[in-house]
Coordinates of C-alpha atoms in Angstrom, one line a residue:
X1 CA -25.9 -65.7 15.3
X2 CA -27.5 -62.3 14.9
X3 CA -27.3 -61.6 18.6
X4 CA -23.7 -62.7 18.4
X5 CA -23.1 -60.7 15.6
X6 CA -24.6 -57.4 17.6
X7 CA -22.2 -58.3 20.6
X8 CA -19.4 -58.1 18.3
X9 CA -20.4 -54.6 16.9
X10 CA -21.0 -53.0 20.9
X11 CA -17.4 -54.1 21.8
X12 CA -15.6 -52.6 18.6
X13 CA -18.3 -49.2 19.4
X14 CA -16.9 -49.3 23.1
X15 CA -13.3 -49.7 21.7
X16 CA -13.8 -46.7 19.4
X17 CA -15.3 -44.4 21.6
X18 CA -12.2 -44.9 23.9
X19 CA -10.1 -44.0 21.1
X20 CA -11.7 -41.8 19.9
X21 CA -12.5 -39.6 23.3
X22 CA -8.8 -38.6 23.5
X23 CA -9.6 -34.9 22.5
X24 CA -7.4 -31.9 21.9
X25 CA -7.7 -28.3 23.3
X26 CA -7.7 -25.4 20.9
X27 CA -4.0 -24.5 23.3
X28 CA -3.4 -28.4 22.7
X29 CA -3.6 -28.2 19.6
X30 CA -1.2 -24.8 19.0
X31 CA 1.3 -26.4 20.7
X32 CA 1.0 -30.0 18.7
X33 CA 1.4 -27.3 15.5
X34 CA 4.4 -25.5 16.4
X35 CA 6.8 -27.4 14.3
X36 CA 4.5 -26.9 11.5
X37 CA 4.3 -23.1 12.0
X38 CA 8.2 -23.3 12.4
X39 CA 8.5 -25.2 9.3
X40 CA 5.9 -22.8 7.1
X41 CA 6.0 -19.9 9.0
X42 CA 5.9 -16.5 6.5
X43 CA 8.5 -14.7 8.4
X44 CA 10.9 -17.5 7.5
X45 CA 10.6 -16.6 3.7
X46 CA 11.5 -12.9 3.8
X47 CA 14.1 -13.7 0.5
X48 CA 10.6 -15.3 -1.2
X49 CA 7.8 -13.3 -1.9
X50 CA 5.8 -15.5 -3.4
X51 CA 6.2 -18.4 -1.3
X52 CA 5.6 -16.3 1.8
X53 CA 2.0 -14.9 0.2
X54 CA 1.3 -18.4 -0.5
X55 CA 2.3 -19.3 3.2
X56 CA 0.3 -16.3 4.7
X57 CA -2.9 -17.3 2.8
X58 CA -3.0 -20.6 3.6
X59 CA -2.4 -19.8 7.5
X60 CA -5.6 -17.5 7.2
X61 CA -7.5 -20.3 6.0
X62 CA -6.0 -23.3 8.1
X63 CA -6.9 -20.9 11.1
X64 CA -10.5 -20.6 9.9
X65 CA -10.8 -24.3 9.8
X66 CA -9.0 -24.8 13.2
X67 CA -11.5 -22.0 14.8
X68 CA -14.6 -23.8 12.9
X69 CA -13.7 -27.1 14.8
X70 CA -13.9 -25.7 18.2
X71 CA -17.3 -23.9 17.4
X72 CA -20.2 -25.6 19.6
X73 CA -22.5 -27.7 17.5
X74 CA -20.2 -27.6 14.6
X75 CA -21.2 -30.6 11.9
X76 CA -21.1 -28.7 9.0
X77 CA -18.3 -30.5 6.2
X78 CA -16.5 -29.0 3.5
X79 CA -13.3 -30.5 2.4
X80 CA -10.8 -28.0 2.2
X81 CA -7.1 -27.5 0.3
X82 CA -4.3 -26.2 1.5
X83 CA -1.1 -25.6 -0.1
X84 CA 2.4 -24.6 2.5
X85 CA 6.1 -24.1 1.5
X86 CA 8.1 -26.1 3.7
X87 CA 11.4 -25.5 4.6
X88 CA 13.6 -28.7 4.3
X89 CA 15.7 -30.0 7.1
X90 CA 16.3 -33.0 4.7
X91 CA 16.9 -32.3 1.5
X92 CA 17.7 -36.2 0.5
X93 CA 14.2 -37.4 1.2
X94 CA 12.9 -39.9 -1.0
X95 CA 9.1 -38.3 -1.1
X96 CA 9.1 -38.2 -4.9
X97 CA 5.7 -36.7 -4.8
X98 CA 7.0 -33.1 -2.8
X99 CA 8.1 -30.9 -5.3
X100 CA 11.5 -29.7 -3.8
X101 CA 13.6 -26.2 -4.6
X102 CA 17.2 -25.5 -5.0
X103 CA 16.3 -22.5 -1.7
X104 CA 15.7 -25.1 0.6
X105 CA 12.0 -25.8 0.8
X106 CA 9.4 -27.8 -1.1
X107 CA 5.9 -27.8 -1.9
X108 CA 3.2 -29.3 -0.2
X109 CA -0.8 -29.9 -0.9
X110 CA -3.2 -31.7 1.3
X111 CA -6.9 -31.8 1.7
X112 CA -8.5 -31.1 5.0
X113 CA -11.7 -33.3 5.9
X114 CA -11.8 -34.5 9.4
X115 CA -13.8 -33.0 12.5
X116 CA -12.1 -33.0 15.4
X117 CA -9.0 -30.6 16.3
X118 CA -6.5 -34.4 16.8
X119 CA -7.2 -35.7 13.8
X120 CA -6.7 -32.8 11.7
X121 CA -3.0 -31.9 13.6
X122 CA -2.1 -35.4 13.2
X123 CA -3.2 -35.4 9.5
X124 CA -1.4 -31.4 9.0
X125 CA 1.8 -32.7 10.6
X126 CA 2.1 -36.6 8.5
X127 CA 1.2 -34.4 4.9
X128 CA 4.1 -32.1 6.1
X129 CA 6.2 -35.5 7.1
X130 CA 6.6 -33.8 10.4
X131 CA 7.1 -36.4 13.9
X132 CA 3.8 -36.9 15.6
X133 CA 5.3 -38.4 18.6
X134 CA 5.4 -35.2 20.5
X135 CA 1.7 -35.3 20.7
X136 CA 1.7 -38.7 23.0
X137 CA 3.2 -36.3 25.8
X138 CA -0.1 -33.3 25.4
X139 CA -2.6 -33.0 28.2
X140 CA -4.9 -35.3 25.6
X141 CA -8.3 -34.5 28.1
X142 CA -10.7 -37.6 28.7
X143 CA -14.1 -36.8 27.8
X144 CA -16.9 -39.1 29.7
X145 CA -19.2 -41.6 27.8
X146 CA -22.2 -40.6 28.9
X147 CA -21.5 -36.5 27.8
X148 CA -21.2 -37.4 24.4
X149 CA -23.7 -36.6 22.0
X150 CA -24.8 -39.3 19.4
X151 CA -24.8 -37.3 15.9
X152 CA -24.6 -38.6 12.4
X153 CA -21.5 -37.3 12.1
X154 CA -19.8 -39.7 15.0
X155 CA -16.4 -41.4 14.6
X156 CA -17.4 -44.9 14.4
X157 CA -16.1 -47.6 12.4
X158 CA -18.7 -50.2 11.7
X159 CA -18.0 -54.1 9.9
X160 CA -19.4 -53.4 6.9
X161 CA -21.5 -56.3 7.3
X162 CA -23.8 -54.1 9.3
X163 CA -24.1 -51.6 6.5
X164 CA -25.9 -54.3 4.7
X165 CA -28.1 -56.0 7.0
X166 CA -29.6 -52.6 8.1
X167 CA -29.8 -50.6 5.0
X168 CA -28.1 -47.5 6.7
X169 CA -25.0 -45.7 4.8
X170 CA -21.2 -46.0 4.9
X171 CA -19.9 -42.6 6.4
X172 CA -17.3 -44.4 5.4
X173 CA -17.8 -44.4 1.2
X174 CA -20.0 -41.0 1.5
X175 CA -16.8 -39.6 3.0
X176 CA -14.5 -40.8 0.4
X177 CA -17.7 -39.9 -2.7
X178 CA -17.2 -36.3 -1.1
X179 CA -13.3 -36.2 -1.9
X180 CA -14.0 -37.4 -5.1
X181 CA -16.4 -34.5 -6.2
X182 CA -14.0 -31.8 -7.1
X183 CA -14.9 -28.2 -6.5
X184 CA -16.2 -26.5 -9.5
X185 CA -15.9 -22.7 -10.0
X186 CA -19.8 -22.7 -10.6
X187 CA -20.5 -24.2 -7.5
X188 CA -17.6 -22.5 -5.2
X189 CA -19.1 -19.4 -6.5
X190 CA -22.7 -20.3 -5.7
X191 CA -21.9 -21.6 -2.5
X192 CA -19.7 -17.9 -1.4
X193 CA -22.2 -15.5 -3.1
X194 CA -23.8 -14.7 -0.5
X195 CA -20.8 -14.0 2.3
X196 CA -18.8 -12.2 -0.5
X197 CA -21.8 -9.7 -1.6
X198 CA -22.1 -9.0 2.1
X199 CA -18.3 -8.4 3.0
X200 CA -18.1 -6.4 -0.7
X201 CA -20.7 -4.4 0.7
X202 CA -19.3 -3.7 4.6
X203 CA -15.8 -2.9 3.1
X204 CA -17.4 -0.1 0.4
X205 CA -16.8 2.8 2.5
X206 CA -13.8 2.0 3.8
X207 CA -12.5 1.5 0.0
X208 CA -13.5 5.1 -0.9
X209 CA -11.9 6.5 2.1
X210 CA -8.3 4.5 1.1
X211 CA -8.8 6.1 -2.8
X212 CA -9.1 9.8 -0.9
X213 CA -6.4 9.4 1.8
X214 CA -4.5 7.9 -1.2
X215 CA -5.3 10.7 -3.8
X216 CA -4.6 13.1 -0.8
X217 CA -1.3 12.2 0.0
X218 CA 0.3 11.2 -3.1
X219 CA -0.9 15.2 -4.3
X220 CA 0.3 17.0 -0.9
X221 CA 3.8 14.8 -0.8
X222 CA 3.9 14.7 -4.9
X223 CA 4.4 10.8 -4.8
X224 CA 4.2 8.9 -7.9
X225 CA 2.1 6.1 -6.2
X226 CA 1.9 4.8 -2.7
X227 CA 1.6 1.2 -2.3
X228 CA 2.0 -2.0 -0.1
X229 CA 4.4 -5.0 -0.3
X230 CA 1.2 -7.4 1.0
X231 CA -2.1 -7.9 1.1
X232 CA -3.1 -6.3 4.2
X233 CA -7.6 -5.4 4.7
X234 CA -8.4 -2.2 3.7
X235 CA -9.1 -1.2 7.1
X236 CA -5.6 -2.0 7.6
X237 CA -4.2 0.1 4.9
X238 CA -6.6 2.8 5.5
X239 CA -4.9 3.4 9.0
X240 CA -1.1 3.8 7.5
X241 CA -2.2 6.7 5.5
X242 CA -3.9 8.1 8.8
X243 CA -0.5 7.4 10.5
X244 CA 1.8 8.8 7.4
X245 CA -1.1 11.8 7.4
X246 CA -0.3 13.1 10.7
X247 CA 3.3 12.8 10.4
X248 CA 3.1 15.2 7.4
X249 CA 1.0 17.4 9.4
X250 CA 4.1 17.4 12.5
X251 CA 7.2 17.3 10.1
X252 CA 5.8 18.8 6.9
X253 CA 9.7 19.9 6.2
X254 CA 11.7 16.5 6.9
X255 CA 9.0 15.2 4.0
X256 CA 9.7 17.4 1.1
X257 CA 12.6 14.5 0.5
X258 CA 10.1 12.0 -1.1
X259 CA 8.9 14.3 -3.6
X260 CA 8.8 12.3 -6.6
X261 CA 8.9 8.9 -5.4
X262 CA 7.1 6.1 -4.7
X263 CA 6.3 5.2 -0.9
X264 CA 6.1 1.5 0.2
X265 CA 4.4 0.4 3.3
X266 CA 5.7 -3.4 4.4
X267 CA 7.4 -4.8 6.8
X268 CA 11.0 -2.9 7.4
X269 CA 12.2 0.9 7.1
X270 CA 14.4 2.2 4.5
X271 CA 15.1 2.7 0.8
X272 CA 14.0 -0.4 -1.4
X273 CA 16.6 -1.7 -4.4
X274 CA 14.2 -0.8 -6.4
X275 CA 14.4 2.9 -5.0
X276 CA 11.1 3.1 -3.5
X277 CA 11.3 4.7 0.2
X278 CA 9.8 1.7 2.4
X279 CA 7.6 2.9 5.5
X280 CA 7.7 -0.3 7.8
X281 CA 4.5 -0.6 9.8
X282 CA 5.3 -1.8 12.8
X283 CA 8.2 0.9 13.5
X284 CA 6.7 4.6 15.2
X285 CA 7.0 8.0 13.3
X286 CA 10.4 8.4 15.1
X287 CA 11.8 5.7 12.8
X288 CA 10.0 6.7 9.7
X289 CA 11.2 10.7 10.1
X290 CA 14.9 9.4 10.3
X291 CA 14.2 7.8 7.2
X292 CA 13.2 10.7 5.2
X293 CA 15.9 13.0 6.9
X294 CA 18.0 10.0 5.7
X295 CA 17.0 10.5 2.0
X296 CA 19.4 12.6 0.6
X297 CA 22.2 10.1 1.6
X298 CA 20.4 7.1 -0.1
X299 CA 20.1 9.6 -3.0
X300 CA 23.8 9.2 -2.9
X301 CA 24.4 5.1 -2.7
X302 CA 21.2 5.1 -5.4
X303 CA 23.7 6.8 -7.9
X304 CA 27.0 4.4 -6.9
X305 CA 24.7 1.3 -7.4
X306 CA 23.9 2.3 -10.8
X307 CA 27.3 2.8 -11.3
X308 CA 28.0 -0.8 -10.5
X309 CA 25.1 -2.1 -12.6
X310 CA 26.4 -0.2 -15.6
X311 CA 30.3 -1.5 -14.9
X312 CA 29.0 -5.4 -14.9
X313 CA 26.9 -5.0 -18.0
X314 CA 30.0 -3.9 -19.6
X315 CA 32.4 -6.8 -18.1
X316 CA 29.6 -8.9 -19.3
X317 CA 29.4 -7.9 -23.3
X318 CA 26.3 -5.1 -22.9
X319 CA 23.7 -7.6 -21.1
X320 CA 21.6 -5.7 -18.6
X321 CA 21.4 -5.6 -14.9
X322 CA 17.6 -5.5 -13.7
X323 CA 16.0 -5.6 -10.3
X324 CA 12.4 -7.2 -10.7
X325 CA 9.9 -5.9 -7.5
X326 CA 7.3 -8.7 -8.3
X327 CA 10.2 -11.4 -9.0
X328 CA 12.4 -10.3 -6.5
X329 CA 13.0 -10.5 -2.7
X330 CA 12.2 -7.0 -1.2
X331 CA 15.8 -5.8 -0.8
X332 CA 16.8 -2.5 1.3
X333 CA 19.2 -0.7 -0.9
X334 CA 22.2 -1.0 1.2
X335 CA 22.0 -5.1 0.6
X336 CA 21.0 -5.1 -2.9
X337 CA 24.7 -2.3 -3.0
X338 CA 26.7 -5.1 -1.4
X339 CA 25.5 -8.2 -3.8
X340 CA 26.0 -5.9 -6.8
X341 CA 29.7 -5.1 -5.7
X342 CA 30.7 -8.6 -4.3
X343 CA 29.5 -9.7 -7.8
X344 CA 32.0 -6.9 -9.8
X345 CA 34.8 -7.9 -7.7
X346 CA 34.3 -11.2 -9.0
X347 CA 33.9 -10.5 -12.6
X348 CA 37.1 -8.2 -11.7
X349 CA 39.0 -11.1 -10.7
X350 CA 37.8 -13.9 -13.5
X351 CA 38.0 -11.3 -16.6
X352 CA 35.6 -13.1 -18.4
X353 CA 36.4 -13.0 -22.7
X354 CA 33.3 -11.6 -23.3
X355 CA 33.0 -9.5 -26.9
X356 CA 31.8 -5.5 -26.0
X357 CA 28.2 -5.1 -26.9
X358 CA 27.7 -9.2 -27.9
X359 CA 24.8 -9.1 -25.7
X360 CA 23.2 -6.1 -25.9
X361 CA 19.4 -6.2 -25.4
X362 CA 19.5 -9.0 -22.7
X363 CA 18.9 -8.6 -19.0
X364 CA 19.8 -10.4 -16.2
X365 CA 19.5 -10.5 -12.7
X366 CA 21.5 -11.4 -9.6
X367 CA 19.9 -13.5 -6.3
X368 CA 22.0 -14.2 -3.5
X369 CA 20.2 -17.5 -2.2
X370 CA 20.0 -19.7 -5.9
X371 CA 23.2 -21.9 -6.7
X372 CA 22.4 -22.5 -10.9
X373 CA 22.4 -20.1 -13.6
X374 CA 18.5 -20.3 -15.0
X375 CA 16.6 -18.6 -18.3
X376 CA 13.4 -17.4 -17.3
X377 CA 10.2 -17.3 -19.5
X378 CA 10.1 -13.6 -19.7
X379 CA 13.9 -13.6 -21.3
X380 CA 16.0 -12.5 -18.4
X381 CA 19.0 -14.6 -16.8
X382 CA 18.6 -15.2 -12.9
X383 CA 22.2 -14.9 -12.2
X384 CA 23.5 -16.7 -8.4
X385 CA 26.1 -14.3 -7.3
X386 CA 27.9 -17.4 -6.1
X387 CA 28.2 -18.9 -9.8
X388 CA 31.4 -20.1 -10.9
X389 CA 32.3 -17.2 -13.7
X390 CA 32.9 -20.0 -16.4
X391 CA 29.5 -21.7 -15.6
X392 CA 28.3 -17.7 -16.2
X393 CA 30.0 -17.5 -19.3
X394 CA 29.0 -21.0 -20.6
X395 CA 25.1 -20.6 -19.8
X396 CA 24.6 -17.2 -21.1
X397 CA 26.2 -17.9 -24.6
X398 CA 24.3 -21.2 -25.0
X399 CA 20.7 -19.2 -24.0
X400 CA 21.4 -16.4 -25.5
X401 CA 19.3 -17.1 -28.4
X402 CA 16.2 -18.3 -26.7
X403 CA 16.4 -15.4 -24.1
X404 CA 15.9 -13.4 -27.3
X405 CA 12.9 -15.0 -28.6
X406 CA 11.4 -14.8 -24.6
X407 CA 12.2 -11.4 -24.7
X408 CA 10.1 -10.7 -27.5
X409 CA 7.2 -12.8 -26.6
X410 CA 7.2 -11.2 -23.3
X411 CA 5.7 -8.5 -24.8
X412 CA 3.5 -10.3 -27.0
X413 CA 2.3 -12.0 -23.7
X414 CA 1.8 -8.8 -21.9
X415 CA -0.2 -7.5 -24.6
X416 CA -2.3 -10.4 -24.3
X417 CA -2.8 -10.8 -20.6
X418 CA -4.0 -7.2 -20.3
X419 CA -6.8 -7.2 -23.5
X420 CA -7.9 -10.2 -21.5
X421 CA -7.9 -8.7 -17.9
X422 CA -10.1 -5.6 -19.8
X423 CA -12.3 -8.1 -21.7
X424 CA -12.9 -10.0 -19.3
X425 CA -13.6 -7.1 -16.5
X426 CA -16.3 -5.2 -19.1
X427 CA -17.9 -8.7 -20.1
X428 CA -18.6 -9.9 -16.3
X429 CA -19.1 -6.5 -15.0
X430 CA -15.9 -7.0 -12.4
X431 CA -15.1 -3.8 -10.4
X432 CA -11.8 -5.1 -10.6
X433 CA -9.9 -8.4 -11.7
X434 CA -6.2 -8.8 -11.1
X435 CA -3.9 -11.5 -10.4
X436 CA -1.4 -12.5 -7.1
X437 CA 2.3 -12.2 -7.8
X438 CA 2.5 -15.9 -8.0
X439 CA 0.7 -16.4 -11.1
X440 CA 2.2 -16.1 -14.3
X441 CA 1.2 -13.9 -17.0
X442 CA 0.9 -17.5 -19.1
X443 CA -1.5 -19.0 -15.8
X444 CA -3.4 -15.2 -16.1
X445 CA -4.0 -15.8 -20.0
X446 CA -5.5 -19.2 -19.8
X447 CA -7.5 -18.1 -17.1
X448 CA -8.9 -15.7 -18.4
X449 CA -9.8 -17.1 -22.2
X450 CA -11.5 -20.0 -20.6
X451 CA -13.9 -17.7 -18.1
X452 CA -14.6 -15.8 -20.9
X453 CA -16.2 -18.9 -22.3
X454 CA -18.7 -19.4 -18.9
X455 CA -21.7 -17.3 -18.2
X456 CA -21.0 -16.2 -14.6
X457 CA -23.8 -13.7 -13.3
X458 CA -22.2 -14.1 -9.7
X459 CA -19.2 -12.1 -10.7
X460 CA -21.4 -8.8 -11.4
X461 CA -19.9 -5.6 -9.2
X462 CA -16.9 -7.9 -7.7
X463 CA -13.2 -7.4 -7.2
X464 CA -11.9 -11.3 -8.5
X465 CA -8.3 -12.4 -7.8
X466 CA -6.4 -15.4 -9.8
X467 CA -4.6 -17.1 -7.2
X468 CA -3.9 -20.9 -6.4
X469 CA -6.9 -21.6 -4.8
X470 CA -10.2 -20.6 -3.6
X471 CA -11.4 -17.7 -0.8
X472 CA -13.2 -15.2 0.1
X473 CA -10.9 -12.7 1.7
X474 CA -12.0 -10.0 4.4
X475 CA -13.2 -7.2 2.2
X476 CA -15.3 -9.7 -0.2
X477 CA -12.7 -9.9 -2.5
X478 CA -13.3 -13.6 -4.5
X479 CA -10.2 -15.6 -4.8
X480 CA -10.0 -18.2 -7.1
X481 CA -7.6 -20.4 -8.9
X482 CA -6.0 -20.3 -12.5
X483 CA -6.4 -23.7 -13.1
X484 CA -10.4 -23.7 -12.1
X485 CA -12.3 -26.6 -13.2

């Protein structure tokens, strides 16, 4: 019976290893992704910043892990999370565990663990609920028996009954033991030290060269602050200001328009809604010198916008219009112009019975992609401008009251979040500790009173982000999560 019992195991180890030597290329497997990179892809979110930084992040990472796969010899494992907006083709599905939005998208979190470039598309694509059939018609290569390497690490699935006559381990329940161990901040942290110290320490003088070019420009063009819509590397940054350096130096005269004003580089040219003058960093100095020979014009719309803003507050009883950059999609002025005056025509035409000056002291304001009035935690209305007027009129009375009390313990909050930020930077020695857009000032204040209760020695001399998740990011920056256990 023993002998019998070995035959069985060497046919279901020859039936694996058939299976198992259908293997992916590292083109293979871009092409098995591209609905997934269609579905999550950060271009795609342009009207949602924080879902696109999200998005972006995650790529980075997923493309680390995808790289790390194709590396020779590579048997290292480390289970890692990934979080993606996904836009919805199907907003009906029945997947009550995806977290769906009224924009069209929903959230999705799934572990990477597996070893080999098919396994993990197939596993990326069925977390995503994405079809998997389009990978039966890939050039899936054939590798030959006798090339493979036996490792610890191999992809075979033995009857458990042999786990117990030999005395070997389950890869099996070791595997699943590993999920099980959640990732600690402690350990993350002693586990990345090393690779952040040394990126911290690469990216040092290239961080004092962005504070000079910085300090330079902002005092020769008179900005009030120069900043960037993402998180590009500071080598990155540090070559726009080279660019918008030797544009001063060839059109010194064409530049004396910005004085005063805040300069944005991201991903398009123009004047922002917020009234920041955008640089887009793909376009050539011909684009960006039409846009400050343009500046005198925008000067002009700036002043009919506020116009408008000031006309709906007072159709709307004295509420406030606001444009939030960190809430907001980034919105060139001449779009954020025609929301604001489709929305007044509309008012125009309803002539809502609000009383003059009944709510004074509130804000609100208007998004062009929502569908329901909503009360935000910091006290302002988020206003769709497609909302029925008597919907409008209906919500903002019945919240008035608790947009007041959010109001005030918005500032309460912000109080709080930054004596935390400054506590925390002097008591870990941080260079620098700030927070992505994504996380709320509420996340930010419960992060920060419960590291303030660790010892952390690692942080010493480091620039630490609160995101959703852990990484190390180019210039050593440490990235970790609010919610860190």
């Amino acid at each position: 019976t023993f002998y019998y019992f070995i035959r069985l195991c060497l046919e279901k180890i020859s039936q694996q290893c058939m299976l198992q030597s259908r293997t992916l290329s590292g083109a293979d497997a871009i092409n098995a992704l591209r609905p997934f990179y269609f579905a999550v892809h950060p271009d795609f979110f342009g009207q949602h910043p924080k879902e696109r930084e999200v998005n972006e992040n995650s790529l980075k990472r997923l493309n680390g892990y995808l790289e790390n796969l194709q590396k020779p010899g590579f048997h290292s494992f480390k289970p890692t999370q990934l979080t993606f907006y996904v836009r919805e083709r199907e907003p009906n599905s029945s997947n009550v565990q995806e977290s769906f939005s009224a924009s069209g998208f929903r959230a999705v979190s799934f572990t990477l663990h597996t070893r080999d470039l098919l396994s993990t598309v197939l596993d990326i694509l069925n977390s995503c609920s994405l079809s998997t059939e389009h990978i039966q018609s890939l050039n899936v290569s054939s590798q030959p028996q006798k090339e493979a390497k036996p490792t610890v690490n191999r992809p075979i699935k033995w009857d458990k009954t042999y786990y117990s006559f030999t005395g070997f381990k389950d890869p099996e329940e070791e595997l699943e033991q590993a999920q099980r161990v959640e990732t600690t901040l402690i350990s993350w942290l002693d586990y990345n030290e090393a690779s952040a110290i040394k990126k911290l320490k690469k990216s040092l003088p290239l961080r004092k060269e962005l504070e000079r070019l910085k300090f330079e420009l902002s005092h020769q063009l008179q900005l009030s602050d120069i900043r960037w819509q993402r998180s590009w590397g500071i080598a990155h940054r540090c070559s726009q200001l080279h660019s918008l350096g030797r544009l001063v130096q060839q059109r010194h005269e064409v530049l004396k328009n910005v004085k005063g004003h805040t300069v944005v580089f991201t991903d398009r040219s123009g004047m922002s809604a917020a009234g920041h003058v955008m640089l887009g960093t793909m376009d050539v100095h011909h684009h960006w010198t039409k846009i400050f020979e343009r500046l005198p014009n925008y000067y002009k719309l700036q002043k009919k916008l506020l116009f408008l803003e000031e006309r709906i507050s007072q159709l709307l009883g004295g509420i406030q219009v606001i444009y939030i950059e960190e809430l907001q999609p980034l919105l060139t002025l001449e779009e954020y112009y025609e929301i604001l005056n489709s929305f007044y025509n509309k008012l125009c035409d309803s002539r809502l019975p609000f009383h003059p000056r009944s709510l004074r002291g509130l804000q609100m304001i208007l998004e062009s992609d929502r569908y329901a009035p909503s009360l935000h935690e910091f006290g302002h209305f988020t206003i769709p401008t497609v909302c029925d007027p008597a919907t409008l009129q209906w919500f903002i009375f019945a919240k008035a009251q608790e947009a007041r009390q959010n109001l005030k313990r918005k500032e309460e909050m912000m109080i709080t979040e930054k004596e935390l930020i400054d506590t925390s930077t002097e008591k870990f020695s941080l260079n620098r500790l700030y927070k992505e857009p994504s996380v709320s000032s509420a996340q930010m204040i419960d992060c920060c009173k419960r590291l303030l209760e660790e010892s952390l020695p690692y942080l010493q001399g480091m620039h630490l982000c609160v995101s959703h998740f852990y990484s190390v990011l180019q210039d050593g920056d440490l990235c970790i999560p609010w919610n860190w256990k």
